[in-house]
JSON list of N, CA and C in Angstrom, two decimals:
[
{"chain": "A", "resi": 148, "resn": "UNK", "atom": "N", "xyz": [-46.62, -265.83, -58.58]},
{"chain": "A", "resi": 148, "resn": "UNK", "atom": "CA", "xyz": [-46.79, -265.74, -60.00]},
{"chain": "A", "resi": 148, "resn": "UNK", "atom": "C", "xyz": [-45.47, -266.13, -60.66]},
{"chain": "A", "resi": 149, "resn": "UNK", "atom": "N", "xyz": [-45.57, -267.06, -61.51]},
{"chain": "A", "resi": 149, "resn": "UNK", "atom": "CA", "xyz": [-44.31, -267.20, -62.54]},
{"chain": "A", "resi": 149, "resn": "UNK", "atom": "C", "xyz": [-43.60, -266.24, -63.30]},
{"chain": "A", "resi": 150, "resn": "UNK", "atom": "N", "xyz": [-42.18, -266.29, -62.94]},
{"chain": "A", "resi": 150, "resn": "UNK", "atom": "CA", "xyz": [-41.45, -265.28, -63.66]},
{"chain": "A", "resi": 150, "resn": "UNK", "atom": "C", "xyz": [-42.09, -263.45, -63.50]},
{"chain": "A", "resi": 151, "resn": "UNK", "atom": "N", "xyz": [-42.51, -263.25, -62.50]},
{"chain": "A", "resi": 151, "resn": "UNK", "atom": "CA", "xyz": [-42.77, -262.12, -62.00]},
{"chain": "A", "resi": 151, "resn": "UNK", "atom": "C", "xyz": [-41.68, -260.88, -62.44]},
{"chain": "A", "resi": 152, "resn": "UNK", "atom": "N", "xyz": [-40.64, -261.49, -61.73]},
{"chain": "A", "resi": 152, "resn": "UNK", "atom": "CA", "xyz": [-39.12, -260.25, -62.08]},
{"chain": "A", "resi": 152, "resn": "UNK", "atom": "C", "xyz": [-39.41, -260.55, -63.80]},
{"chain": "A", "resi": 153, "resn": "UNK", "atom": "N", "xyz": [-39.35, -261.02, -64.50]},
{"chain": "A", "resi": 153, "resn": "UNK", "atom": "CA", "xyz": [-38.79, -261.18, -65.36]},
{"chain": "A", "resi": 153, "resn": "UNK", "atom": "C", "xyz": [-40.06, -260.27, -66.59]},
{"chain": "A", "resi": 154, "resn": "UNK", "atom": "N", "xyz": [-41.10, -260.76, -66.09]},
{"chain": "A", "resi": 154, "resn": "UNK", "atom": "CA", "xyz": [-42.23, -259.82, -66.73]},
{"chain": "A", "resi": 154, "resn": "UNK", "atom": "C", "xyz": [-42.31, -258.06, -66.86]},
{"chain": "A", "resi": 155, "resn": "UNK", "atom": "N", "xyz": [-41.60, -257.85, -65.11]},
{"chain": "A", "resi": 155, "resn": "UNK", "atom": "CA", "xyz": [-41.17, -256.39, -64.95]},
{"chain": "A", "resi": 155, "resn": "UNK", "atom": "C", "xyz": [-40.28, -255.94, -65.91]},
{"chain": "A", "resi": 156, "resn": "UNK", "atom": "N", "xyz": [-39.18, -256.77, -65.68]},
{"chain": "A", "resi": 156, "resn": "UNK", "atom": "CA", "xyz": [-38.04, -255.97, -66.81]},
{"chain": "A", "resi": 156, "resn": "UNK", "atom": "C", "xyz": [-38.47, -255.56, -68.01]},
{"chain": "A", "resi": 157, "resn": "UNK", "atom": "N", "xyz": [-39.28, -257.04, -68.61]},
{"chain": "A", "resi": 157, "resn": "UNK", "atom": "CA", "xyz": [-39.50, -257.05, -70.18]},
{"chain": "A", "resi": 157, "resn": "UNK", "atom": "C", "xyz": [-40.69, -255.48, -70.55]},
{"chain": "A", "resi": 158, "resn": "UNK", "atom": "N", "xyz": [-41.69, -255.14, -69.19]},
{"chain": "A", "resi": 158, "resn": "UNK", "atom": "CA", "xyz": [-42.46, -254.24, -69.27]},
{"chain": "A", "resi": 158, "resn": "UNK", "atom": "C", "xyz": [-41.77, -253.11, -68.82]},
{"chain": "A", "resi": 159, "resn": "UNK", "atom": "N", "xyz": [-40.17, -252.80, -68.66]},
{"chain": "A", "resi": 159, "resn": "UNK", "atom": "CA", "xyz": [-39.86, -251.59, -68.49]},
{"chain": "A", "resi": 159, "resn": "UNK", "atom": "C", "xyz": [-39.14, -251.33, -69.85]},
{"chain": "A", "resi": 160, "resn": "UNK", "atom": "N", "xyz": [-38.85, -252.77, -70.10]},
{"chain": "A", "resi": 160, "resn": "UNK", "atom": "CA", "xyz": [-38.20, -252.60, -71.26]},
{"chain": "A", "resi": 160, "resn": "UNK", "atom": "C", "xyz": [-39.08, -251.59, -72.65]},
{"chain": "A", "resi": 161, "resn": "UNK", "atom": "N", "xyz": [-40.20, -252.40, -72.54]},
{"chain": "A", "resi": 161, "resn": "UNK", "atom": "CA", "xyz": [-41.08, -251.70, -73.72]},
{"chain": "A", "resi": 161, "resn": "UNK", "atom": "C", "xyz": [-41.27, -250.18, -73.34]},
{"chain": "A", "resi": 162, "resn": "UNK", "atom": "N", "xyz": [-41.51, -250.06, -72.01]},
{"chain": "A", "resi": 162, "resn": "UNK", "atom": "CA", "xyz": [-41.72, -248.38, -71.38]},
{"chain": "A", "resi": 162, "resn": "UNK", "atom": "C", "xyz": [-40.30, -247.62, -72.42]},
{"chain": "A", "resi": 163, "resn": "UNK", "atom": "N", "xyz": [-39.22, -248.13, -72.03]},
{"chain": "A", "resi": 163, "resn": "UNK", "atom": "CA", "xyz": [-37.99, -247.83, -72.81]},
{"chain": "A", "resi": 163, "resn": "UNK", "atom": "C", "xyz": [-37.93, -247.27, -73.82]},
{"chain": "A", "resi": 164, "resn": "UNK", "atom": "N", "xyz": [-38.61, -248.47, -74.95]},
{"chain": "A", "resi": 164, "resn": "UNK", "atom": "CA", "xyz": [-38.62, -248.04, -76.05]},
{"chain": "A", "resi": 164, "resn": "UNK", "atom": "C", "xyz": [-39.51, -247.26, -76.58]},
{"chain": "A", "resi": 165, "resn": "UNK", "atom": "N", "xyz": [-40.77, -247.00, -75.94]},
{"chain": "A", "resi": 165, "resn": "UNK", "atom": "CA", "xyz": [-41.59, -246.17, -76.30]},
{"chain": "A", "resi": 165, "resn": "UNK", "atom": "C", "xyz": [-41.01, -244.36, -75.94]},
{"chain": "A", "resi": 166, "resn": "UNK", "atom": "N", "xyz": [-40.13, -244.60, -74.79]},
{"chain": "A", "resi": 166, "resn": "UNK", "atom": "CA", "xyz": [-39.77, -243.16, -74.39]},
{"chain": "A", "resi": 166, "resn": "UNK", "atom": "C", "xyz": [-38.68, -242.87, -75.63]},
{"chain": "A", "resi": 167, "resn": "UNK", "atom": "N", "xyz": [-37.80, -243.83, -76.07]},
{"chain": "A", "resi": 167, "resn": "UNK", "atom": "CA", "xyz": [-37.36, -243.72, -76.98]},
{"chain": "A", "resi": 167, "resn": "UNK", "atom": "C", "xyz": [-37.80, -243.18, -78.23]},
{"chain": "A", "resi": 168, "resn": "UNK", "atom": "N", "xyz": [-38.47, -244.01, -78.67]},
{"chain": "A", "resi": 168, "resn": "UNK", "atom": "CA", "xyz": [-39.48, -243.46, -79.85]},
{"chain": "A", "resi": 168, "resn": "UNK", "atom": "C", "xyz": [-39.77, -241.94, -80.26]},
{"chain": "A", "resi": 169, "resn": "UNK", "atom": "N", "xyz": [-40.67, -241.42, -78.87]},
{"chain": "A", "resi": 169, "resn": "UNK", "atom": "CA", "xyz": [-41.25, -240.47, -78.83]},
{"chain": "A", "resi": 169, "resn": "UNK", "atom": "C", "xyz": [-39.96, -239.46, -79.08]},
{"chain": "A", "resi": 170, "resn": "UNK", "atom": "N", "xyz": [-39.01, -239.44, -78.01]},
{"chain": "A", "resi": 170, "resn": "UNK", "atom": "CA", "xyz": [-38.10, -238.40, -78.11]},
{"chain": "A", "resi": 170, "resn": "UNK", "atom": "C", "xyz": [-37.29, -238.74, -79.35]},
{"chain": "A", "resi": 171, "resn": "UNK", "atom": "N", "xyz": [-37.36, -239.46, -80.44]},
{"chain": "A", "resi": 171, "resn": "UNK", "atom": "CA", "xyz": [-36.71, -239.64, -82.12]},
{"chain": "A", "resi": 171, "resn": "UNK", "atom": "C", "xyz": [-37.88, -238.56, -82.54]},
{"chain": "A", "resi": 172, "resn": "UNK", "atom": "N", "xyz": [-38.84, -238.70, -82.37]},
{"chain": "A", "resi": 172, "resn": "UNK", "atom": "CA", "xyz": [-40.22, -237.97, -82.82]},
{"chain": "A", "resi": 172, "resn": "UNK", "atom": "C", "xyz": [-39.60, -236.60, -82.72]},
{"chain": "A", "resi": 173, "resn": "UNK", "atom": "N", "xyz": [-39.75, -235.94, -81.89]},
{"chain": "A", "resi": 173, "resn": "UNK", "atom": "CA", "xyz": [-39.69, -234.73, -80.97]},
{"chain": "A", "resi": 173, "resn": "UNK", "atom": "C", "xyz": [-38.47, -233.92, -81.49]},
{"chain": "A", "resi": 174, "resn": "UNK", "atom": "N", "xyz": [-36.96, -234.77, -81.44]},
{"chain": "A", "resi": 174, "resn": "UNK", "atom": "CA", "xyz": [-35.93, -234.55, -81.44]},
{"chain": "A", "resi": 174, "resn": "UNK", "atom": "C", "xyz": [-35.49, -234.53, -83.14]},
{"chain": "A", "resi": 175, "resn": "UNK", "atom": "N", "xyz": [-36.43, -235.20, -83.96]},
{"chain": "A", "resi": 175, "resn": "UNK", "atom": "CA", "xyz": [-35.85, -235.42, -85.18]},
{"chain": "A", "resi": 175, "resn": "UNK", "atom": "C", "xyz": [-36.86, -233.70, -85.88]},
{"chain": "A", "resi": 176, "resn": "UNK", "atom": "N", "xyz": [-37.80, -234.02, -85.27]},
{"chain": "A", "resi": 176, "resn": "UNK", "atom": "CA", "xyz": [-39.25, -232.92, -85.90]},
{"chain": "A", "resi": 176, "resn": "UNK", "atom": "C", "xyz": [-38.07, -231.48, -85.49]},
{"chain": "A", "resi": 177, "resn": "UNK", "atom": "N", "xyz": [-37.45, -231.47, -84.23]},
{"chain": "A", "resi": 177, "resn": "UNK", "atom": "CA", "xyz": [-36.72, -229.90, -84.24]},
{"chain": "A", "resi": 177, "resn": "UNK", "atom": "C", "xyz": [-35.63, -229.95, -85.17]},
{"chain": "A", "resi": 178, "resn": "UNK", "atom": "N", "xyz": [-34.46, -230.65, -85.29]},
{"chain": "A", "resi": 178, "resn": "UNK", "atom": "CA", "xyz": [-33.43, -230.57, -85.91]},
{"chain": "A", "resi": 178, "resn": "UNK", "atom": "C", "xyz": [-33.94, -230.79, -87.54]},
{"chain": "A", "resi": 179, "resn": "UNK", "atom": "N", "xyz": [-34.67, -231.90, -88.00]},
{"chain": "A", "resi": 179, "resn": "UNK", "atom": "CA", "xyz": [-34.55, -231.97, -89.63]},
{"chain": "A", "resi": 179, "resn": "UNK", "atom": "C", "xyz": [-36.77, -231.44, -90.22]},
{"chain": "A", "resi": 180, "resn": "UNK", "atom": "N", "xyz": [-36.34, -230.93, -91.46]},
{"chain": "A", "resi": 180, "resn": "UNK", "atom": "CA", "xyz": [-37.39, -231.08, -91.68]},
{"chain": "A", "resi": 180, "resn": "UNK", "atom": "C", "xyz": [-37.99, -232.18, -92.40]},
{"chain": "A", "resi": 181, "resn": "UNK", "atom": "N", "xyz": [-37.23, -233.16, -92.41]},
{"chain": "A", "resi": 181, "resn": "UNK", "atom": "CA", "xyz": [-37.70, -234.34, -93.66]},
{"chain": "A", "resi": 181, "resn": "UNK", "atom": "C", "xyz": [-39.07, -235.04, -92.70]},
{"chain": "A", "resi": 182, "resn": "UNK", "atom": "N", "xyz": [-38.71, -235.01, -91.46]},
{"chain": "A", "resi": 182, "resn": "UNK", "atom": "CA", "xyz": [-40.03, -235.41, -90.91]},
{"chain": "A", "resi": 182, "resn": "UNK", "atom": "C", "xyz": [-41.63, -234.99, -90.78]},
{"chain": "A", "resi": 183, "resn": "UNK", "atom": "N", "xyz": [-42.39, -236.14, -91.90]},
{"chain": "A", "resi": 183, "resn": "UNK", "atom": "CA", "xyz": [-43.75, -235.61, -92.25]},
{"chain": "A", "resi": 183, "resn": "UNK", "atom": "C", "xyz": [-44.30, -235.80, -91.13]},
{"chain": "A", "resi": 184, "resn": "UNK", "atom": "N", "xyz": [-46.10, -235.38, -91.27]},
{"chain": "A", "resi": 184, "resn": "UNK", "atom": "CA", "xyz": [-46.86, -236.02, -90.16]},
{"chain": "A", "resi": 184, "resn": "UNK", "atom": "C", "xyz": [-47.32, -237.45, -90.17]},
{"chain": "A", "resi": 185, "resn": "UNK", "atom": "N", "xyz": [-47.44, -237.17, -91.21]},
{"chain": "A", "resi": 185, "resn": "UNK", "atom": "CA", "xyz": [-47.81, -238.97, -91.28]},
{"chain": "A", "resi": 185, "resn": "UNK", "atom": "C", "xyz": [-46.84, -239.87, -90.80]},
{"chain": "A", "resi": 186, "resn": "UNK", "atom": "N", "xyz": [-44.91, -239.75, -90.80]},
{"chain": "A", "resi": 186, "resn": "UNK", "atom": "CA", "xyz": [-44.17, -240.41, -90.17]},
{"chain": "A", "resi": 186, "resn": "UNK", "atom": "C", "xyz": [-44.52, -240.11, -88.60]},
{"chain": "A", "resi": 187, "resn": "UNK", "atom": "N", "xyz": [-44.67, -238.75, -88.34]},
{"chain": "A", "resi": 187, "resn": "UNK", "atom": "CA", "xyz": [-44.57, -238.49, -86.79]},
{"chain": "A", "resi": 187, "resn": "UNK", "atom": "C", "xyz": [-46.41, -239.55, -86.12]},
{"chain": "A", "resi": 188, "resn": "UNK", "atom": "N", "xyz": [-47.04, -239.65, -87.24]},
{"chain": "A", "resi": 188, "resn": "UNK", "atom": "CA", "xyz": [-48.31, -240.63, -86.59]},
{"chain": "A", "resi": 188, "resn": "UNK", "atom": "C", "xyz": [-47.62, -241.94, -86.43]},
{"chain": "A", "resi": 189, "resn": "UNK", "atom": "N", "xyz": [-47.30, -242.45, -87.14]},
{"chain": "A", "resi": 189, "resn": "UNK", "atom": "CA", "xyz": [-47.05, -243.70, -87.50]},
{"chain": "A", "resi": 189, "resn": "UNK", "atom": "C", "xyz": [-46.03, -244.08, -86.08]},
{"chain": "A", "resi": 190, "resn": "UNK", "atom": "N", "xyz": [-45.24, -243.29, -85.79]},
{"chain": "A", "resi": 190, "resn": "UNK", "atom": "CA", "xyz": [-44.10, -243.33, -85.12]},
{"chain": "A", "resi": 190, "resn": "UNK", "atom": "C", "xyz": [-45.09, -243.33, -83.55]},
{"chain": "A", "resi": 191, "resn": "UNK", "atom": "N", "xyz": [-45.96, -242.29, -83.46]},
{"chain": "A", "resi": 191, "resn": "UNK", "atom": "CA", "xyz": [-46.76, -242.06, -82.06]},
{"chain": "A", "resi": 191, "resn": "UNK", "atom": "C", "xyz": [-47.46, -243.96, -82.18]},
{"chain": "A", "resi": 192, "resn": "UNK", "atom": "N", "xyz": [-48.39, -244.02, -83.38]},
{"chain": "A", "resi": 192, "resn": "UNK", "atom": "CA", "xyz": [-49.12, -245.28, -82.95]},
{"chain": "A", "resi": 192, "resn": "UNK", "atom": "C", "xyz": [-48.19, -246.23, -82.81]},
{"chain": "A", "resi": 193, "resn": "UNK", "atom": "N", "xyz": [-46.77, -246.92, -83.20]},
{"chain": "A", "resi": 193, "resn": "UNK", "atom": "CA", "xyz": [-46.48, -247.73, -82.47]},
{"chain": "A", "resi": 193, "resn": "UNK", "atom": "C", "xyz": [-45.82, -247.75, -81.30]},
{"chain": "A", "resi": 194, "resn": "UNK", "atom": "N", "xyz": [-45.25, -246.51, -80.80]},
{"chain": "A", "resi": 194, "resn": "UNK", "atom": "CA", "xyz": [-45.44, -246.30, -79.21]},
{"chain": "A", "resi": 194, "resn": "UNK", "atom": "C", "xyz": [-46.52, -246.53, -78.59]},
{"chain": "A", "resi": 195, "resn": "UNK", "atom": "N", "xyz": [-47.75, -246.27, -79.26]},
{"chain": "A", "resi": 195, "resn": "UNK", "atom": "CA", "xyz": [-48.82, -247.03, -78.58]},
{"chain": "A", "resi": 195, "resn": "UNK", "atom": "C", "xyz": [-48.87, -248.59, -78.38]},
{"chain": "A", "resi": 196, "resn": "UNK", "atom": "N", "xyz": [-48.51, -248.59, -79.30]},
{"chain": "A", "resi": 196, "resn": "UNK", "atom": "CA", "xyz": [-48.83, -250.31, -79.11]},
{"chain": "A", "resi": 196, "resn": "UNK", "atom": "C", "xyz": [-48.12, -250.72, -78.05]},
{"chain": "A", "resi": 197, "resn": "UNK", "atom": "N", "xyz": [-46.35, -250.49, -78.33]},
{"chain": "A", "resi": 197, "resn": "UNK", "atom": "CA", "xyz": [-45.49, -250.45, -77.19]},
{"chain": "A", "resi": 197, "resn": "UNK", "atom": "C", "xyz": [-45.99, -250.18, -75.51]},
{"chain": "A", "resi": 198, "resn": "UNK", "atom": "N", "xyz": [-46.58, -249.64, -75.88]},
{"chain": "A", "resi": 198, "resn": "UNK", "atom": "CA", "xyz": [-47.10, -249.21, -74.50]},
{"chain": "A", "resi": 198, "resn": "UNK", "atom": "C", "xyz": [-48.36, -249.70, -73.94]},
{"chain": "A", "resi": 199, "resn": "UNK", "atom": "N", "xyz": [-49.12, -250.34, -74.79]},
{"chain": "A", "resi": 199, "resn": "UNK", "atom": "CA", "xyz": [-50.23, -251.21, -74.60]},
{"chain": "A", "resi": 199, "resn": "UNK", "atom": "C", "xyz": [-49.67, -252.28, -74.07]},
{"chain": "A", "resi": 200, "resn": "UNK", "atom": "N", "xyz": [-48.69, -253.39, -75.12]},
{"chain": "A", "resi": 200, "resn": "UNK", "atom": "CA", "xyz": [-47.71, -254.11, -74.61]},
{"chain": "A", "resi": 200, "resn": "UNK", "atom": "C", "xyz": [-46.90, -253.88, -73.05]},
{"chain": "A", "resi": 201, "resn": "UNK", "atom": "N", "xyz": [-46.74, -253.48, -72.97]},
{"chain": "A", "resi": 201, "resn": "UNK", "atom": "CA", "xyz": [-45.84, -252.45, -71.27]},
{"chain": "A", "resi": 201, "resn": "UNK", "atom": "C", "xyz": [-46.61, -252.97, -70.50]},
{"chain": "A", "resi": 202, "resn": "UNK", "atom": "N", "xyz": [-48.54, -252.46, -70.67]},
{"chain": "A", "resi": 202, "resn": "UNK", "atom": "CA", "xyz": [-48.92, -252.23, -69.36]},
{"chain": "A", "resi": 202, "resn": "UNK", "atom": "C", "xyz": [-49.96, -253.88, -69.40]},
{"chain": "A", "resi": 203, "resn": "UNK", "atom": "N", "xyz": [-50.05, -254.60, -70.45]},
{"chain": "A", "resi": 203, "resn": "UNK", "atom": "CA", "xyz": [-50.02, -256.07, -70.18]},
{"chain": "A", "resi": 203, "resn": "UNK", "atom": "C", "xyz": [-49.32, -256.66, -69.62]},
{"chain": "A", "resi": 204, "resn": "UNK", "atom": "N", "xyz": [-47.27, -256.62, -69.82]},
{"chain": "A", "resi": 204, "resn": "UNK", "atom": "CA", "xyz": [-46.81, -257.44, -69.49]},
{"chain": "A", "resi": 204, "resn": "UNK", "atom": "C", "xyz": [-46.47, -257.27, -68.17]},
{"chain": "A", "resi": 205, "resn": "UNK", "atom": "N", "xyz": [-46.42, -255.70, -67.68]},
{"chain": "A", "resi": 205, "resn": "UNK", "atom": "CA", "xyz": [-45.79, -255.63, -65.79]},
{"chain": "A", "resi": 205, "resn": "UNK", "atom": "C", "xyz": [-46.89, -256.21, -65.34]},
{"chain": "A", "resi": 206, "resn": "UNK", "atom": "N", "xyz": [-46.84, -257.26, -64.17]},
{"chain": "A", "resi": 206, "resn": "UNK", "atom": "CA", "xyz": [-47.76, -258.38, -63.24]},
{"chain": "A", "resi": 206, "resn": "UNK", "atom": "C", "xyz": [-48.20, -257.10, -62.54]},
{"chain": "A", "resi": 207, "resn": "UNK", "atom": "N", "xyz": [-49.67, -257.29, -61.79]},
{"chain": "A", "resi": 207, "resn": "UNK", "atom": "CA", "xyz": [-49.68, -256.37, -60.72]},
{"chain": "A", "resi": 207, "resn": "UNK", "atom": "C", "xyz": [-49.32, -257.04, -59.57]},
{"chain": "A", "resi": 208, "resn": "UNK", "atom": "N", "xyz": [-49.36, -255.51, -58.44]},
{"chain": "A", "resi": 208, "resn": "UNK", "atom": "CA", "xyz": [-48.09, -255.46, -57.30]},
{"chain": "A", "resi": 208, "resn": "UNK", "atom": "C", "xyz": [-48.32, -257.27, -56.78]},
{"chain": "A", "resi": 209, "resn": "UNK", "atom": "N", "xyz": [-47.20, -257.65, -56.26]},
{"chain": "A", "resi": 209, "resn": "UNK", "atom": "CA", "xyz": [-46.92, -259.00, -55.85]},
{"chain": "A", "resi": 209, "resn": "UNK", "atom": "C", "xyz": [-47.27, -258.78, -54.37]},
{"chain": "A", "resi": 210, "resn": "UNK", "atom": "N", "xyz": [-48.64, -259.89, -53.91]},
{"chain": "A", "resi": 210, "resn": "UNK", "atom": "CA", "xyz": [-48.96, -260.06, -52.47]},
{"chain": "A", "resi": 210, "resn": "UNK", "atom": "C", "xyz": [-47.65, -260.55, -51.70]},
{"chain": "A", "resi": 211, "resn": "UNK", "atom": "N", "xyz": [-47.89, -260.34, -50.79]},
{"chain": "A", "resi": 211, "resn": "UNK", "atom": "CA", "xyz": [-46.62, -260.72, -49.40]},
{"chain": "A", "resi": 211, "resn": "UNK", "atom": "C", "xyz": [-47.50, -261.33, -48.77]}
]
């Protein structure tokens, strides 16, 4: 498959940012109260997407 490594990274990459995301979520909701729900949705659905993205771009496992 073409560019195999390179698909992995870009799909750990997004894993990344979605773990990211979530813990701004999590981490901002304990320390401040300015965070509504509607930011904390908004914030979950595009970790979704992120993560929809993720599990398109990692190739599955590479035959030997």
């Amino acid at each position: 498959m073409k560019y195999y490594h390179r698909r992995i990274e870009i799909g750990k990459m997004f894993v990344d940012v979605v773990k990211y995301m979530v813990t701004i979520i999590i981490i901002g909701g304990i320390f401040t109260d300015s965070i509504t729900s509607q930011m904390a949705f908004w914030g979950i659905f595009a970790s979704m997407i992120f993560l929809v993205a993720a599990f398109f771009t990692i190739p599955l496992n590479k035959e030997v």
